[in-house]
CSV table of C-alpha atoms in Angstrom, one decimal:
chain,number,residue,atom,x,y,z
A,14,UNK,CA,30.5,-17.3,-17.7
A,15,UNK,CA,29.9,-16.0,-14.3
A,16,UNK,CA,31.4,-18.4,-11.8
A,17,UNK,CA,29.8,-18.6,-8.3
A,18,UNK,CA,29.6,-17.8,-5.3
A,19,UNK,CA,31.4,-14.4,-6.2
A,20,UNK,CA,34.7,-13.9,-3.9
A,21,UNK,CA,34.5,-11.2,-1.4
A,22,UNK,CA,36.1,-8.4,-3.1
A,23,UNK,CA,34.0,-9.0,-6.2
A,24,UNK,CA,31.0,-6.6,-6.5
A,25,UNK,CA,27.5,-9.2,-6.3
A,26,UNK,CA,25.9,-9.4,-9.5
A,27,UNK,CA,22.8,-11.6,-10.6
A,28,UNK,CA,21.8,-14.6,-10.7
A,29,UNK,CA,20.4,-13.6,-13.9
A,30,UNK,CA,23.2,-15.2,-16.2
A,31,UNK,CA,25.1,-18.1,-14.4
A,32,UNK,CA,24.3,-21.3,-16.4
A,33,UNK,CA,23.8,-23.9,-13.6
A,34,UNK,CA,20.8,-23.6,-10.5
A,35,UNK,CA,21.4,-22.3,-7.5
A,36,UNK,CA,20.5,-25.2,-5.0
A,37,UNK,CA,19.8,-21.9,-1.5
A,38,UNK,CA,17.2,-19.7,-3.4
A,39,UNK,CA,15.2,-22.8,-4.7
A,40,UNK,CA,15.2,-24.2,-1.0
A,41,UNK,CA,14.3,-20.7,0.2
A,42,UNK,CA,11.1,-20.9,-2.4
A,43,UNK,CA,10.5,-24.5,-1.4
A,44,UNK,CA,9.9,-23.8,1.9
A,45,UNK,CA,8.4,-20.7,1.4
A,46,UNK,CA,5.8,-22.4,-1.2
A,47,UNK,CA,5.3,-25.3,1.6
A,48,UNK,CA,4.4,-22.8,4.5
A,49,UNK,CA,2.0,-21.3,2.2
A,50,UNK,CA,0.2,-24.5,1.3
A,51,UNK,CA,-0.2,-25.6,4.8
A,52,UNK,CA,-1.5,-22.7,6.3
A,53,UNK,CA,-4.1,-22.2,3.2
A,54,UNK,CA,-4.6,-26.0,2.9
A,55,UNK,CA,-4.5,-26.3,6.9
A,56,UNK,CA,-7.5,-24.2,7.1
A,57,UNK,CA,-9.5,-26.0,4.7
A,58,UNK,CA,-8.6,-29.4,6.1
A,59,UNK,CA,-9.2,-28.5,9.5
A,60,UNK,CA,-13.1,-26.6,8.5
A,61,UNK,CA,-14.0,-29.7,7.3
A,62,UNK,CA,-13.8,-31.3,11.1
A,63,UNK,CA,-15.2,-27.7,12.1
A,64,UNK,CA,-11.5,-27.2,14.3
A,65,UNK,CA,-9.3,-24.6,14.0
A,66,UNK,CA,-6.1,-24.4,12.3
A,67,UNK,CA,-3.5,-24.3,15.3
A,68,UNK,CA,-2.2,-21.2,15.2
A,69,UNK,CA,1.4,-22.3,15.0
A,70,UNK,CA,0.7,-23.7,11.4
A,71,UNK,CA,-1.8,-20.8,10.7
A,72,UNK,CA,0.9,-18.4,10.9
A,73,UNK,CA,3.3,-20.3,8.5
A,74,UNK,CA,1.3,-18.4,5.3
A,75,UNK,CA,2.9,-15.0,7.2
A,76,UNK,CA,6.2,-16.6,7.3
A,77,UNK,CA,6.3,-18.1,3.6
A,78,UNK,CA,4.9,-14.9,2.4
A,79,UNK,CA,7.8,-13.4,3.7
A,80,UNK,CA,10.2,-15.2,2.8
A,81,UNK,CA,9.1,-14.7,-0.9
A,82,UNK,CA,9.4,-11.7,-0.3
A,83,UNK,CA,13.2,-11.7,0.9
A,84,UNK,CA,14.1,-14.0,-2.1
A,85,UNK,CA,12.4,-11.8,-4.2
A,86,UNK,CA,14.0,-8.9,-3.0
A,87,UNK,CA,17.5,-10.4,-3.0
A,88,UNK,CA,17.3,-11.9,-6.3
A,89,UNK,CA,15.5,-8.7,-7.9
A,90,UNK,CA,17.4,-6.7,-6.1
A,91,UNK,CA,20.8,-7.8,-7.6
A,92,UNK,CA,19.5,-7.8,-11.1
A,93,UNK,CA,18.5,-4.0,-10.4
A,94,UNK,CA,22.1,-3.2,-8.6
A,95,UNK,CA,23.8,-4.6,-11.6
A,96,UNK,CA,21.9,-2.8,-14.1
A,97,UNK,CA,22.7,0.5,-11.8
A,98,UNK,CA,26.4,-0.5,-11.5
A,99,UNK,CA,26.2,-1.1,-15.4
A,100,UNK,CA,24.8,2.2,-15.6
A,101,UNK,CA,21.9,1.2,-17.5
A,102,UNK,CA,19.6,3.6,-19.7
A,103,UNK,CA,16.1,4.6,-19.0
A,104,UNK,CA,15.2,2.1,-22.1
A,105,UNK,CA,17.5,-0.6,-20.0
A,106,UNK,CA,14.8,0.1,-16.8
A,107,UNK,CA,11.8,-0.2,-19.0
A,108,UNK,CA,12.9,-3.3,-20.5
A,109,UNK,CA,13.4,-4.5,-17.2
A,110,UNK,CA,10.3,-3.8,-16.0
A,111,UNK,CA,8.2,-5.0,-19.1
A,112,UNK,CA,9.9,-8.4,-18.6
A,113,UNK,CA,9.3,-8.3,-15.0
A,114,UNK,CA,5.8,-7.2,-15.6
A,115,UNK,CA,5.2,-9.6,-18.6
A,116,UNK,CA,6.2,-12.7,-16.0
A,117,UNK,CA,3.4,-12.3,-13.5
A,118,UNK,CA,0.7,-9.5,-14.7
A,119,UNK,CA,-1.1,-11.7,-17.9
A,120,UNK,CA,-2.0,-14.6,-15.2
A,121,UNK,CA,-3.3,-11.7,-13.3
A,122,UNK,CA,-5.6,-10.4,-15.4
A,123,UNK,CA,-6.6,-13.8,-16.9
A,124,UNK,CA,-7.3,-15.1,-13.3
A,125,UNK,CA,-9.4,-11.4,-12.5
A,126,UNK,CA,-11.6,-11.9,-15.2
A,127,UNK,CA,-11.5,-15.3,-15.0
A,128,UNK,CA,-13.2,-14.8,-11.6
A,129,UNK,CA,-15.5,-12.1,-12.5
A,130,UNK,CA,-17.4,-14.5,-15.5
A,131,UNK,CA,-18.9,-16.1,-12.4
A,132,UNK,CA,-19.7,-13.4,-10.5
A,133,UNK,CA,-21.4,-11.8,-13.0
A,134,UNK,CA,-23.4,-14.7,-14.6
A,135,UNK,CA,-24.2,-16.8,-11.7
A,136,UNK,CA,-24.6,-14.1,-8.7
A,137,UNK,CA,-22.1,-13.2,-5.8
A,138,UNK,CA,-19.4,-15.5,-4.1
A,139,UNK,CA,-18.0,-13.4,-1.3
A,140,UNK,CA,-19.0,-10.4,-3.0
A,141,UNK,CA,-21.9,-8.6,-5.2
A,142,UNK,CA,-21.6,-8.0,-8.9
A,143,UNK,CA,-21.8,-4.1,-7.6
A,144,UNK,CA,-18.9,-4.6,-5.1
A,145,UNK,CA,-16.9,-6.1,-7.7
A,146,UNK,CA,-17.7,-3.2,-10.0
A,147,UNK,CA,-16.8,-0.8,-7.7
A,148,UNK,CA,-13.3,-2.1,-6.9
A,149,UNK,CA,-12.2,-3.2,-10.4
A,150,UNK,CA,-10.6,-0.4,-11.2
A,151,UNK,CA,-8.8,-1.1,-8.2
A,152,UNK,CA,-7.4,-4.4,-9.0
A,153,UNK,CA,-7.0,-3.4,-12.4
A,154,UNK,CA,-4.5,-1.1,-11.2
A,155,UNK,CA,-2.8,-3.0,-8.4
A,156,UNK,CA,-3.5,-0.6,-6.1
A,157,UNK,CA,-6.7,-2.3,-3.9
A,158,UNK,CA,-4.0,-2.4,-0.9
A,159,UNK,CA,-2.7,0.8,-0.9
A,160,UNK,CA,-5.2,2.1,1.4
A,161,UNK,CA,-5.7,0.3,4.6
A,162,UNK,CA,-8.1,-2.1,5.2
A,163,UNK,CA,-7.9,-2.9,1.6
A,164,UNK,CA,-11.1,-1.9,-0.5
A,165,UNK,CA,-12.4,-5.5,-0.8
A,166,UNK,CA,-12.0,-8.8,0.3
A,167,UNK,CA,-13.1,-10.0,-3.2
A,168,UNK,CA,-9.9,-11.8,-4.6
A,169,UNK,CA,-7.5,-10.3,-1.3
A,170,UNK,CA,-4.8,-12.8,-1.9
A,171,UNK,CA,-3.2,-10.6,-4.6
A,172,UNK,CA,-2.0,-7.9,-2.0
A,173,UNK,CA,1.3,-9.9,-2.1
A,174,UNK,CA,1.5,-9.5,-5.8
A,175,UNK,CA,0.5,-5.8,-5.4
A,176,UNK,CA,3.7,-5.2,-3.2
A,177,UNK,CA,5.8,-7.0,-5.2
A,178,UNK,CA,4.8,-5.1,-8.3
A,179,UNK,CA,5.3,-1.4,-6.5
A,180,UNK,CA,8.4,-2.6,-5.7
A,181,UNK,CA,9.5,-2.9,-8.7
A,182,UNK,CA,9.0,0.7,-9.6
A,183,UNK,CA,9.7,2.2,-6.0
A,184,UNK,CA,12.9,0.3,-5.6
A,185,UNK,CA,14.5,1.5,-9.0
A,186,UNK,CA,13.6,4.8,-8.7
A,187,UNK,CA,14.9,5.3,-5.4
A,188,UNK,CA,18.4,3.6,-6.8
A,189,UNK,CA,18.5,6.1,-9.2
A,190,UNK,CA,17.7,9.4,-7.4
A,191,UNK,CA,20.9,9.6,-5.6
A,192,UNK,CA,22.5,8.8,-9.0
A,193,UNK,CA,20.5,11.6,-10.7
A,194,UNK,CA,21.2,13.9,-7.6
A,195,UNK,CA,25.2,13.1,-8.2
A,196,UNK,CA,25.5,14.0,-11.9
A,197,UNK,CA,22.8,17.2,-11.2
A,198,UNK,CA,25.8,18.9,-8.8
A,199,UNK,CA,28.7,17.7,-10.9
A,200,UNK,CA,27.3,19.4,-13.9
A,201,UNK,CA,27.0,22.8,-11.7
């Protein structure tokens, strides 16, 4: 069993396979989760008494979008170092990845054609049935924010998701080019 926090001279490796919780990431995510929910929630609330959301909560979603992302990175991150400093196999990466993938993509796809059965049966919210068609393939791919402004506003919140997902295939590979680079000149 991994014991934690790792002493200094240690290398970092996951979170992955220590036995108890971590009491600082799951405070990271609650407050991250909680900035989220009052700048969404805030903005609701406050339309309701036709005000605007004062900008100092408004701008909480930014910051607990954010700070998913940092937690994300960090805990990611370490799985992804210790598989490099394990010097995993390309099958190790795509086993990685299909977990990674299989955690967040089938609620993604449920909830995009979850929203499109309305859309298409009882006319446009936000957007036509045509807009939608033309920017499926789009969402299908993750890739309706990789152009800037993003191709639709029709179901925009998943840009976060989109990041997160690219990240998970830019950030390996550019872990393991300078690896690939290495053993290319040694072999010379």
């Amino acid at each position: 069993m991994q014991k934690y926090p790792p002493q200094a001279f240690e290398p970092l490796t996951s979170f992955e396979n220590l036995q108890k919780r971590i009491a600082g990431p799951d405070l990271v995510r609650s407050v991250a989760i909680l900035d989220v929910l009052i700048c969404h929630d805030g903005i609701m609330f406050s339309s309701w008494w036709h005000k605007d959301l004062p900008f100092h909560l408004a701008v909480l979603g930014f910051y607990g979008v954010m700070l998913f992302f940092v937690l994300s990175g960090f805990l990611i991150g370490t799985i992804m170092l210790d598989l490099l400093e394990r010097g995993t196999s390309a099958k190790g990466w795509a086993i990685f990845l299909i977990r990674r993938w299989m955690r967040t993509l089938p609620a993604y796809y449920a909830w995009l054609f979850a929203l499109l059965i309305p859309l298409a049966y009882f006319g446009p919210y936000g957007v036509t049935w045509e807009e939608a068609k033309r920017v499926l393939p789009w969402f299908l791919t993750l890739t309706q924010n990789l152009g800037w402004p993003m191709v639709s506003n029709w179901y925009d919140a998943t840009w976060s998701l989109c990041v997160e997902e690219w990240f998970y295939i830019a950030f390996p590979a550019l872990l393991l080019i300078p690896s690939a680079i290495s053993s290319d000149s040694s072999v010379k």
